[in-house]
Coordinates of C-alpha atoms in Angstrom, one line a residue:
X330 CA 124.5 20.4 155.8
X331 CA 124.7 20.4 152.1
X332 CA 122.2 20.9 150.0
X333 CA 122.0 19.2 146.7
X334 CA 120.0 19.9 143.8
X335 CA 116.8 18.6 142.5
X336 CA 117.8 15.2 140.2
X337 CA 115.4 13.3 137.9
X338 CA 111.4 13.4 138.5
X339 CA 111.4 16.3 140.7
X340 CA 114.1 18.4 138.1
X341 CA 111.9 17.6 135.2
X342 CA 108.6 18.5 136.9
X343 CA 110.1 21.8 138.4
X344 CA 111.8 22.8 134.7
X345 CA 108.0 22.1 133.3
X346 CA 106.5 24.1 135.5
X347 CA 108.9 27.2 135.2
X348 CA 108.2 26.9 131.2
X349 CA 104.6 26.8 131.8
X350 CA 104.9 30.2 133.7
X351 CA 107.2 31.4 131.1
X352 CA 104.5 30.7 128.5
X353 CA 101.7 32.3 130.5
X354 CA 103.4 35.5 131.4
X355 CA 105.5 36.2 128.4
X356 CA 102.6 36.7 126.4
X357 CA 100.8 39.1 129.1
X358 CA 104.0 41.0 129.2
X359 CA 104.4 41.3 125.2
X360 CA 100.7 42.5 125.6
X361 CA 101.4 45.3 128.6
X362 CA 104.4 46.3 127.0
X363 CA 102.5 48.5 124.1
X364 CA 100.6 50.8 126.4
X365 CA 103.6 50.9 128.5
X366 CA 105.7 52.3 125.5
X367 CA 103.2 54.6 124.3
X368 CA 102.9 56.1 127.7
X369 CA 106.3 56.3 128.1
X370 CA 106.7 58.3 124.8
X371 CA 104.1 60.8 126.3
X372 CA 106.1 60.7 129.1
X373 CA 109.3 61.5 128.4
X374 CA 108.2 63.9 125.2
X375 CA 105.4 66.1 127.4
X376 CA 104.8 64.7 130.5
X377 CA 107.9 65.1 132.5
X378 CA 108.8 68.5 131.2
X379 CA 105.7 69.9 132.1
X380 CA 106.0 68.5 135.3
X381 CA 109.4 69.9 136.1
X382 CA 107.7 73.3 134.9
X383 CA 104.9 72.9 137.5
X384 CA 107.4 71.7 140.6
X385 CA 109.5 74.5 139.9
X386 CA 107.1 76.9 140.5
X387 CA 106.3 75.6 143.8
X388 CA 109.8 73.9 144.8
X389 CA 112.1 77.2 143.8
X390 CA 115.1 75.8 145.4
X391 CA 115.2 72.3 143.6
X392 CA 117.3 73.1 140.8
X393 CA 119.7 76.2 142.7
X394 CA 123.3 75.9 141.8
X395 CA 123.5 76.8 145.5
X396 CA 122.4 75.3 148.4
X397 CA 119.3 73.2 146.5
X398 CA 116.4 71.9 148.4
X399 CA 113.0 70.6 148.2
X400 CA 111.2 72.8 150.4
X401 CA 108.0 73.9 149.2
X402 CA 107.4 77.4 148.8
X403 CA 105.1 80.0 147.2
X404 CA 107.4 82.6 147.2
X405 CA 108.0 82.6 143.3
X406 CA 104.1 83.0 142.6
X407 CA 104.1 85.5 145.3
X408 CA 106.9 87.4 143.8
X409 CA 104.9 87.4 140.5
X410 CA 101.4 88.7 141.4
X411 CA 103.8 91.2 144.1
X412 CA 105.6 92.5 140.7
X413 CA 104.0 95.4 138.8
X414 CA 105.5 94.1 135.5
X415 CA 104.5 90.8 135.9
X416 CA 101.0 91.5 137.0
X417 CA 100.8 93.8 134.2
X418 CA 101.6 91.0 131.8
X419 CA 99.1 89.0 133.0
X420 CA 96.4 91.7 132.6
X421 CA 98.0 92.5 129.3
X422 CA 97.2 88.9 128.1
X423 CA 94.0 88.6 129.4
X424 CA 93.0 92.0 127.7
X425 CA 94.8 90.8 124.2
X426 CA 92.8 87.8 124.3
X427 CA 89.5 89.2 124.7
X428 CA 89.7 92.0 122.4
X429 CA 91.4 89.6 119.7
X430 CA 88.4 86.8 120.2
X431 CA 85.8 88.9 119.4
X432 CA 87.5 90.8 116.6
X433 CA 88.6 87.2 115.1
X434 CA 85.3 85.3 115.4
X435 CA 83.7 88.4 113.5
X436 CA 85.8 88.5 111.2
X437 CA 85.9 85.0 110.9
X438 CA 82.4 84.1 110.7
X439 CA 81.6 86.7 108.4
X440 CA 84.5 85.7 105.7
X441 CA 83.1 81.9 106.5
X442 CA 79.6 83.6 105.4
X443 CA 80.8 85.2 102.3
X444 CA 82.8 82.3 101.2
X445 CA 80.1 79.4 102.0
X446 CA 76.6 81.1 101.4
X447 CA 77.0 84.1 99.3
X448 CA 77.6 83.5 95.3
X449 CA 80.1 86.3 94.8
X450 CA 83.1 86.6 92.1
X451 CA 85.9 84.2 92.3
X452 CA 84.2 82.4 95.3
X453 CA 86.7 79.2 94.8
X454 CA 90.1 81.7 94.8
X455 CA 88.7 83.4 97.6
X456 CA 88.0 80.0 99.6
X457 CA 92.0 79.0 99.7
X458 CA 93.0 82.6 101.4
X459 CA 92.4 81.1 104.8
X460 CA 94.8 78.3 104.6
X461 CA 97.3 80.7 103.2
X462 CA 97.5 82.6 106.3
X463 CA 97.5 80.1 108.3
X464 CA 100.1 78.2 107.1
X465 CA 102.0 81.9 107.5
X466 CA 104.1 82.1 110.6
X467 CA 102.6 84.9 112.9
X468 CA 106.1 86.8 113.6
X469 CA 106.5 86.9 109.8
X470 CA 103.3 88.9 109.5
X471 CA 104.2 91.2 112.2
X472 CA 107.7 91.8 111.2
X473 CA 106.5 92.4 108.0
X474 CA 103.7 95.1 109.5
X475 CA 106.6 96.6 111.3
X476 CA 108.3 97.5 107.7
X477 CA 105.0 98.9 106.6
X478 CA 103.7 100.7 110.0
X479 CA 107.1 102.2 111.4
X480 CA 107.9 105.8 110.4
X481 CA 110.3 105.3 107.7
X482 CA 107.9 102.3 106.6
X483 CA 106.6 101.8 103.3
X484 CA 103.2 103.1 104.1
X485 CA 105.2 106.6 105.1
X486 CA 107.2 106.5 101.7
X487 CA 104.1 106.2 99.9
X488 CA 102.1 109.1 101.9
X489 CA 99.3 106.3 103.3
X490 CA 100.4 106.5 106.8
X491 CA 99.0 109.3 109.1
X492 CA 101.7 110.2 112.0
X493 CA 98.9 109.2 114.8
X494 CA 98.2 106.2 113.1
X495 CA 101.7 105.2 113.0
X496 CA 102.4 105.6 116.8
X497 CA 98.9 104.1 118.0
X498 CA 100.0 101.1 115.8
X499 CA 102.8 100.0 118.3
X500 CA 100.4 98.9 121.3
X501 CA 97.4 97.0 122.0
X502 CA 95.3 98.5 118.8
X503 CA 98.4 97.1 116.5
X504 CA 98.7 93.9 118.5
X505 CA 94.8 93.1 118.2
X506 CA 94.8 94.4 114.2
X507 CA 97.8 92.1 113.2
X508 CA 96.7 89.1 115.9
X509 CA 93.0 89.5 113.9
X510 CA 94.6 89.4 110.4
X511 CA 96.6 86.2 111.4
X512 CA 94.1 84.3 113.5
X513 CA 90.6 84.8 111.6
X514 CA 91.5 81.5 109.7
X515 CA 90.8 79.5 112.8
X516 CA 87.7 81.3 113.5
X517 CA 86.6 80.7 109.5
X518 CA 87.4 76.9 109.8
X519 CA 85.3 76.3 113.1
X520 CA 82.4 78.7 112.1
X521 CA 82.7 77.0 108.3
X522 CA 82.5 73.3 109.3
X523 CA 79.2 74.5 111.5
X524 CA 77.8 75.9 108.3
X525 CA 78.5 72.7 106.2
X526 CA 76.2 70.9 108.3
X527 CA 73.7 73.4 108.6
X528 CA 71.1 72.7 105.8
X529 CA 68.1 74.5 104.4
X530 CA 65.2 72.7 105.8
X531 CA 64.7 75.5 108.0
X532 CA 65.5 78.4 106.6
X533 CA 63.3 77.0 103.9
X534 CA 60.3 76.5 106.1
X535 CA 61.0 80.4 107.6
X536 CA 60.9 81.8 104.0
X537 CA 57.8 79.7 103.1
X538 CA 56.1 81.6 106.3
X539 CA 57.3 85.4 104.9
X540 CA 60.4 85.7 107.3
X541 CA 63.3 88.1 106.0
X542 CA 66.6 86.5 105.4
X543 CA 68.1 88.7 108.2
X544 CA 65.7 87.7 110.6
X545 CA 66.2 83.8 109.8
X546 CA 70.4 84.3 110.6
X547 CA 68.9 86.1 113.9
X548 CA 66.6 83.8 115.0
X549 CA 67.3 80.2 113.6
X550 CA 70.8 80.1 112.2
X551 CA 72.4 82.7 114.8
X552 CA 71.1 80.3 117.5
X553 CA 71.9 76.9 115.4
X554 CA 75.7 78.2 115.2
X555 CA 75.9 79.9 118.8
X556 CA 78.4 76.9 119.8
X557 CA 80.4 77.0 117.0
X558 CA 81.1 80.9 117.8
X559 CA 81.7 80.2 121.5
X560 CA 84.2 77.4 120.4
X561 CA 85.8 80.3 118.0
X562 CA 86.3 82.8 120.8
X563 CA 87.8 80.1 123.3
X564 CA 90.1 78.6 120.5
X565 CA 90.8 82.1 119.5
X566 CA 91.6 83.4 123.1
X567 CA 93.7 80.3 124.0
X568 CA 95.6 80.8 120.9
X569 CA 96.6 84.5 122.1
X570 CA 97.8 83.1 125.3
X571 CA 100.2 81.0 123.5
X572 CA 101.7 83.1 121.2
X573 CA 105.2 83.8 121.1
X574 CA 105.9 85.6 117.5
X575 CA 104.0 88.5 118.1
X576 CA 105.1 88.6 121.8
X577 CA 108.8 88.8 120.8
X578 CA 108.0 91.7 117.7
X579 CA 105.3 94.4 118.3
X580 CA 104.8 93.7 121.7
X581 CA 108.2 93.8 123.1
X582 CA 108.8 96.7 120.4
X583 CA 105.9 98.6 122.2
X584 CA 107.0 97.6 125.7
X585 CA 103.4 95.6 126.2
X586 CA 104.6 92.6 128.3
X587 CA 102.7 89.6 128.0
X588 CA 103.2 86.1 129.4
X589 CA 104.8 84.1 126.7
X590 CA 107.6 87.0 126.9
X591 CA 108.2 87.2 130.8
X592 CA 108.8 83.6 130.4
X593 CA 111.4 83.3 127.5
X594 CA 113.0 86.9 129.4
X595 CA 113.6 85.1 133.0
X596 CA 114.7 81.8 131.1
X597 CA 117.5 83.4 129.2
X598 CA 118.9 85.8 131.5
X599 CA 122.0 85.7 132.9
X600 CA 121.6 84.3 135.8
X601 CA 118.8 82.5 135.0
X602 CA 115.6 83.0 137.0
X603 CA 114.4 79.6 136.9
X604 CA 111.7 80.0 140.2
X605 CA 110.6 83.3 138.0
X606 CA 110.2 81.5 134.6
X607 CA 107.8 78.1 136.7
X608 CA 106.1 80.8 138.5
X609 CA 104.8 82.7 135.4
X610 CA 104.4 79.2 133.3
X611 CA 102.1 77.7 136.0
X612 CA 100.0 80.9 135.7
X613 CA 100.1 80.5 132.0
X614 CA 99.4 76.9 132.0
X615 CA 96.2 77.5 134.8
X616 CA 94.5 80.5 132.3
X617 CA 95.0 77.9 128.8
X618 CA 93.7 75.0 131.5
X619 CA 90.4 77.0 132.4
X620 CA 90.1 77.6 128.6
X621 CA 90.3 74.1 127.7
X622 CA 87.9 73.3 130.3
X623 CA 85.4 75.5 129.3
X624 CA 85.4 74.2 125.8
X625 CA 84.8 70.6 126.6
X626 CA 82.1 71.9 129.0
X627 CA 80.9 74.0 126.2
X628 CA 81.1 70.7 123.6
X629 CA 79.2 68.4 126.3
X630 CA 76.4 70.9 126.9
X631 CA 75.8 72.1 123.2
X632 CA 76.3 70.1 120.2
X633 CA 73.7 70.2 118.5
X634 CA 73.3 67.7 115.6
X635 CA 72.7 69.5 112.4
X636 CA 73.4 66.8 110.2
X637 CA 70.5 64.2 109.6
X638 CA 68.5 61.7 106.7
X639 CA 66.3 64.7 105.6
X640 CA 69.2 67.6 105.2
X641 CA 69.4 69.1 102.0
X642 CA 72.1 71.1 101.0
X643 CA 72.2 75.1 101.5
X644 CA 71.3 77.4 98.8
X645 CA 73.6 80.3 97.7
X646 CA 72.5 83.6 98.5
X647 CA 72.3 85.6 95.5
X648 CA 73.1 89.2 96.7
X649 CA 72.0 90.9 93.9
X650 CA 73.7 94.6 94.0
X651 CA 75.7 93.8 96.6
X652 CA 77.6 90.7 95.5
X653 CA 80.9 93.0 94.7
X654 CA 81.1 94.9 97.8
X655 CA 81.0 91.4 99.4
X656 CA 83.4 90.1 96.8
X657 CA 85.7 93.4 97.6
X658 CA 85.6 93.3 101.5
X659 CA 86.9 89.8 101.2
X660 CA 89.4 90.7 98.9
X661 CA 90.5 93.6 101.4
X662 CA 90.5 90.9 104.2
X663 CA 92.9 88.8 101.9
X664 CA 95.2 91.8 100.9
X665 CA 95.8 92.9 104.3
X666 CA 96.2 89.5 105.6
X667 CA 98.7 88.1 103.0
X668 CA 99.6 90.0 99.9
X669 CA 100.5 93.0 101.7
X670 CA 102.8 91.4 103.9
X671 CA 104.3 89.1 101.5
X672 CA 104.9 92.2 99.8
X673 CA 106.6 93.8 102.0
X674 CA 109.1 91.2 103.2
X675 CA 109.7 90.7 99.3
X676 CA 110.3 94.4 98.8
X677 CA 112.8 94.8 101.9
X678 CA 114.7 91.5 101.0
X679 CA 115.7 93.1 97.4
X680 CA 116.4 96.5 98.5
X681 CA 119.8 97.8 100.0
X682 CA 117.5 100.2 102.9
X683 CA 114.3 100.4 104.2
X684 CA 114.8 104.5 104.0
X685 CA 115.6 104.8 100.3
X686 CA 112.4 103.2 99.4
X687 CA 111.2 101.7 96.4
X688 CA 113.3 103.1 93.8
X689 CA 115.7 101.6 90.8
X690 CA 118.6 102.4 92.8
X691 CA 117.9 100.7 96.2
X692 CA 117.0 97.5 94.6
X693 CA 119.9 94.8 95.0
X694 CA 120.2 90.8 94.9
X695 CA 123.2 91.3 97.9
X696 CA 120.5 89.7 100.6
X697 CA 119.3 86.7 98.5
X698 CA 123.1 86.1 97.4
X699 CA 123.7 86.0 101.0
X700 CA 121.5 83.7 101.9
X701 CA 122.0 81.5 99.1
X702 CA 125.7 81.4 99.0
X703 CA 127.8 78.9 100.5
X704 CA 129.7 79.4 103.9
X705 CA 127.6 82.3 104.8
X706 CA 125.7 82.7 108.6
X707 CA 122.5 83.4 106.7
X708 CA 122.1 79.9 104.4
X709 CA 124.1 78.0 107.5
X710 CA 121.0 79.2 109.4
X711 CA 118.5 78.2 106.5
X712 CA 120.2 74.7 105.6
X713 CA 119.9 74.1 109.6
X714 CA 116.0 74.9 109.8
X715 CA 115.6 72.8 106.6
X716 CA 117.7 69.7 107.5
X717 CA 115.8 69.9 111.5
X718 CA 112.3 70.1 109.4
X719 CA 113.1 67.3 107.4
X720 CA 114.3 65.1 110.1
X721 CA 111.5 66.0 112.4
X722 CA 108.7 65.6 109.9
X723 CA 110.4 62.2 109.1
X724 CA 110.4 61.0 113.2
X725 CA 107.1 62.6 113.8
X726 CA 105.3 61.0 111.0
X727 CA 106.9 57.2 111.5
X728 CA 106.4 57.5 115.2
X729 CA 102.9 58.7 114.7
X730 CA 102.4 55.8 112.0
X731 CA 103.6 53.4 114.6
X732 CA 101.6 54.7 117.3
X733 CA 98.8 54.7 115.2
X734 CA 98.7 51.2 114.4
X735 CA 99.0 50.3 117.7
X736 CA 96.3 52.2 119.2
X737 CA 94.1 51.2 116.7
X738 CA 94.1 48.1 118.4
X739 CA 94.5 49.1 121.8
X740 CA 91.8 49.2 124.4
X741 CA 89.1 51.6 124.3
X742 CA 90.3 53.2 128.2
X743 CA 94.0 53.5 126.1
X744 CA 92.9 55.0 122.8
X745 CA 90.5 57.2 124.9
X746 CA 93.5 58.5 127.0
X747 CA 96.1 59.1 124.2
X748 CA 93.7 61.3 122.0
X749 CA 93.2 63.1 125.3
X750 CA 96.4 63.7 125.5
X751 CA 97.1 64.4 122.2
X752 CA 94.3 66.6 122.2
X753 CA 95.8 68.5 125.6
X754 CA 98.9 68.9 124.1
X755 CA 98.1 71.1 121.5
X756 CA 97.2 73.7 124.3
X757 CA 100.3 73.4 125.6
X758 CA 102.1 77.0 124.8
X759 CA 105.5 75.9 123.0
X760 CA 107.5 78.5 125.2
X761 CA 106.6 76.5 128.5
X762 CA 107.1 73.1 126.8
X763 CA 110.6 74.3 125.8
X764 CA 111.1 75.8 129.4
X765 CA 110.7 72.1 130.4
X766 CA 113.0 70.8 128.4
X767 CA 115.9 73.0 129.8
X768 CA 114.9 71.7 133.1
X769 CA 115.0 68.2 132.2
X770 CA 118.1 68.4 129.8
X771 CA 120.3 70.7 131.6
X772 CA 119.1 70.4 135.1
X773 CA 117.5 67.2 136.2
X774 CA 120.3 64.3 137.3
X775 CA 120.5 61.7 135.1
X776 CA 119.5 63.4 132.0
X777 CA 122.1 66.3 131.8
X778 CA 124.5 63.6 131.4
X779 CA 123.0 61.9 128.5
X780 CA 125.0 61.9 125.2
X781 CA 122.0 61.7 122.9
X782 CA 119.9 63.6 123.1
X783 CA 122.1 66.3 124.7
X784 CA 121.4 70.3 126.2
X785 CA 123.1 72.5 123.3
X786 CA 123.0 70.2 120.9
X787 CA 120.5 70.1 118.0
X788 CA 119.4 66.6 118.5
X789 CA 117.5 68.2 121.9
X790 CA 116.0 70.8 119.4
X791 CA 114.7 68.0 117.2
X792 CA 113.1 66.1 120.3
X793 CA 111.6 69.4 121.1
X794 CA 110.0 69.7 117.6
X795 CA 109.1 66.4 117.8
X796 CA 107.2 66.7 121.1
X797 CA 105.4 69.9 119.6
X798 CA 104.3 68.3 116.3
X799 CA 103.6 64.9 117.6
X800 CA 99.9 65.3 118.6
X801 CA 99.0 67.1 115.2
X802 CA 100.3 63.8 113.2
X803 CA 98.9 61.3 116.0
X804 CA 95.5 63.0 115.1
X805 CA 95.6 63.2 111.2
X806 CA 97.1 59.6 111.1
X807 CA 95.1 57.9 113.9
X808 CA 91.5 59.1 112.0
X809 CA 92.7 57.5 108.5
X810 CA 93.7 54.4 110.2
X811 CA 90.4 53.8 112.0
X812 CA 88.7 53.7 108.9
X813 CA 90.5 50.4 107.9
X814 CA 88.6 47.3 108.2
X815 CA 90.2 45.1 110.7
X816 CA 90.0 42.2 108.1
X817 CA 92.6 43.4 106.0
X818 CA 95.1 42.9 108.5
X819 CA 93.6 39.9 110.2
X820 CA 93.8 37.8 107.0
X821 CA 97.4 38.5 106.8
X822 CA 98.2 37.2 110.5
X823 CA 96.5 34.4 109.9
X824 CA 99.0 33.8 107.0
X825 CA 101.6 34.4 109.4
X826 CA 102.6 37.7 108.3
X827 CA 104.6 39.4 111.0
X828 CA 103.7 43.1 112.5
X829 CA 106.3 45.3 110.7
X830 CA 105.3 43.5 107.4
X831 CA 101.7 44.0 107.7
X832 CA 102.7 47.7 108.5
X833 CA 104.2 48.2 105.8
X834 CA 102.8 46.3 103.2
X835 CA 99.2 46.5 104.1
X836 CA 98.4 49.6 106.4
X837 CA 101.1 52.3 105.0
X838 CA 99.7 52.1 101.1
X839 CA 96.5 52.7 102.4
X840 CA 97.3 55.8 104.4
X841 CA 100.0 56.5 102.3
X842 CA 98.2 60.4 101.8
X843 CA 97.4 60.9 105.4
X844 CA 100.8 60.4 106.2
X845 CA 102.7 62.4 103.7
X846 CA 99.8 64.9 104.4
X847 CA 101.0 64.8 108.3
X848 CA 104.7 64.8 106.8
X849 CA 104.4 68.1 105.0
X850 CA 102.2 69.7 107.7
X851 CA 105.3 68.8 110.2
X852 CA 107.8 69.9 107.9
X853 CA 106.3 73.6 107.1
X854 CA 105.6 74.0 110.9
X855 CA 108.6 73.1 111.7
X856 CA 110.6 75.6 109.4
X857 CA 109.2 78.4 111.1
X858 CA 108.7 76.9 115.0
X859 CA 109.9 80.0 116.9
X860 CA 109.5 79.1 120.8
X861 CA 111.3 75.5 120.8
X862 CA 114.2 77.5 118.1
X863 CA 114.6 80.7 120.7
X864 CA 114.5 78.5 123.8
X865 CA 116.6 75.3 122.9
X866 CA 119.4 77.1 120.3
X867 CA 121.8 74.5 119.6
X868 CA 125.7 75.4 120.0
X869 CA 126.2 74.9 116.5
X870 CA 124.3 78.0 115.5
X871 CA 120.7 79.2 115.5
X872 CA 117.8 78.4 113.2
X873 CA 116.2 80.6 110.8
X874 CA 113.2 81.7 113.2
X875 CA 115.9 82.7 115.5
X876 CA 118.1 84.2 113.1
X877 CA 115.6 86.1 111.5
X878 CA 114.3 87.5 114.9
X879 CA 118.2 88.0 116.0
X880 CA 118.7 90.1 112.2
X881 CA 115.6 92.1 112.7
X882 CA 116.3 93.5 116.3
X883 CA 119.9 94.1 115.0
X884 CA 118.4 96.5 112.6
X885 CA 119.6 93.7 109.7
X886 CA 115.9 93.6 108.4
X887 CA 116.9 93.2 104.8
X888 CA 119.0 90.1 104.9
X889 CA 116.1 88.6 107.5
X890 CA 113.4 89.2 104.8
X891 CA 115.7 87.4 102.4
X892 CA 115.7 84.3 105.0
X893 CA 112.4 84.4 105.6
X894 CA 111.2 84.8 101.8
X895 CA 114.1 82.4 100.9
X896 CA 112.5 79.6 103.6
X897 CA 108.9 80.1 102.7
X898 CA 109.8 79.4 98.9
X899 CA 111.8 76.5 99.6
X900 CA 108.7 74.9 102.0
X901 CA 106.5 75.7 99.3
X902 CA 108.4 74.1 96.7
X903 CA 109.5 70.9 98.2
X904 CA 105.9 70.2 99.5
X905 CA 104.6 70.8 96.3
X906 CA 107.1 68.2 94.8
X907 CA 106.3 65.8 96.9
X908 CA 102.4 66.3 97.4
X909 CA 101.0 66.1 93.7
X910 CA 103.3 63.7 92.0
X911 CA 102.0 61.0 95.1
X912 CA 98.7 62.3 95.1
X913 CA 98.9 61.4 91.3
X914 CA 100.2 58.3 91.6
X915 CA 98.2 57.0 94.7
X916 CA 94.8 58.3 92.9
X917 CA 92.1 56.1 93.8
X918 CA 91.2 54.1 90.9
X919 CA 87.7 53.1 89.8
X920 CA 86.0 50.0 87.9
X921 CA 83.4 50.6 85.3
X922 CA 81.2 47.6 83.7
X923 CA 81.1 47.9 80.2
X924 CA 78.3 45.5 78.2
X925 CA 79.3 44.7 74.9
X926 CA 77.0 43.9 71.7
X927 CA 76.5 40.0 73.5
X928 CA 75.4 40.7 76.8
X929 CA 78.8 39.9 78.3
X930 CA 79.7 42.1 81.3
X931 CA 83.4 43.1 81.1
X932 CA 85.5 45.5 84.3
X933 CA 87.7 48.2 83.0
X934 CA 89.8 50.0 85.7
X935 CA 90.7 53.6 84.9
X936 CA 92.4 56.5 86.9
X937 CA 89.3 58.6 88.8
X938 CA 89.4 62.3 87.3

């Protein structure tokens, strides 16, 4: 039997039917491709690595080099809790997190009250201290305090360090002290933002009733600030659980095991113990998840509305004779958290040895010369980090801009889902995400053979940097795009302007400052990113954070301090050279209406001061 193809009217009718189906299905496919692409980006960068970490914890033989299997087993988790060392690291992490959350909330809250509610000298200058401390990596501050508090350190050389204090520093007390100085800006930001919305009408009413300031803060302001104080406690606790900087410095030197360093040790030893690393990562993720759930419940149940149409700006308290002691306490916090650690790094970078002290014969420029000189390991590591950071900032800000522009017109379900994924990804410990990248690109079939990115190559490290920084960039840029009126792009669309041209010609100029802010924050953050740098060291050579820790562990702290100092200077100078000229260039202009002697109006445009 021979079948002939349809001809004539039948063929035309079938062709028209196919064309109609394509015309109806193609727009739906195009509309669906946007959400699919957005979910695919998050799945590849964050979802798949985390999924493999969780699977590895309960399927220990999944990536075994010999006798690989897919049988479920709780043996890795049982081994974690039956191991005294790992069980102690879990308890150490919880103990450290609770203590630091308490001390940090107290210090950060007091600092916020001093800066925002007290009329103290140099209040404007002191208010910038938390931002400077916040941008300084925790492991650099930890290494600086090692230089200060060691038996032959700078404080001992000046006779300012009792022997008992130097010994007790390398333990739980020292970790709480350095963590508190490193994380108090987080508490200050959270409590300070609540203080900014706390008007003075309730305080004025209580003052007219004869209440003393202490009673006002105890009975009125305290309960209103209680949700912010609790959120500060929770956020600080999560930060301590996820921290790797102090875990790899002071905690390792003190033999005070914590979970993050246990994951790194299991994943970096030979042979690699993937089940143990996965089980510890699962425990750490579970603890962080409990903290995030507590944060969500607290925000839902305790959300006081402090700003209303009747709110009046809060007046500053006049401490009277206490204004100078209050200023001194704020300056002491700034000195311990910022000035003294930076001074220790500068001093060690410019001296030959630590033991010879700050005498003229011990000063040298050899360390800085080694960092700035060509064809040296220190210079190559620094340039490698600056290049990776610039590339990461460019890719991340561009990707966040594209995703934000797409999400601005997306459905509320997709927008809510992506914002939730971004905020959830912020809480993921970097050491866990880095371990997930090892599983995906070194063990998972179909991914380990990809030429780009490839395990052991700088491309995978940049991809890890992008995954760690994308949630921050997305939140910053999405909030800026959300303030734009849809009519701006709708008018361009009606005139036939394409999507890419609308993005570059209309959206980008209006949110340029936010994009540049996200770029610079990503650049500075990536230059000093430690967990990803430690887990995904490229074969071409280590980046600056890994090189700094390696040199410190091999008693070459002078060269390590020089690398850290040069990296901070390069990041600060580069950010200033980009930010200040651009801020003046895109500064909003205002129009003023002038009336001449004849009553005619004219519009004059000038730069807003």
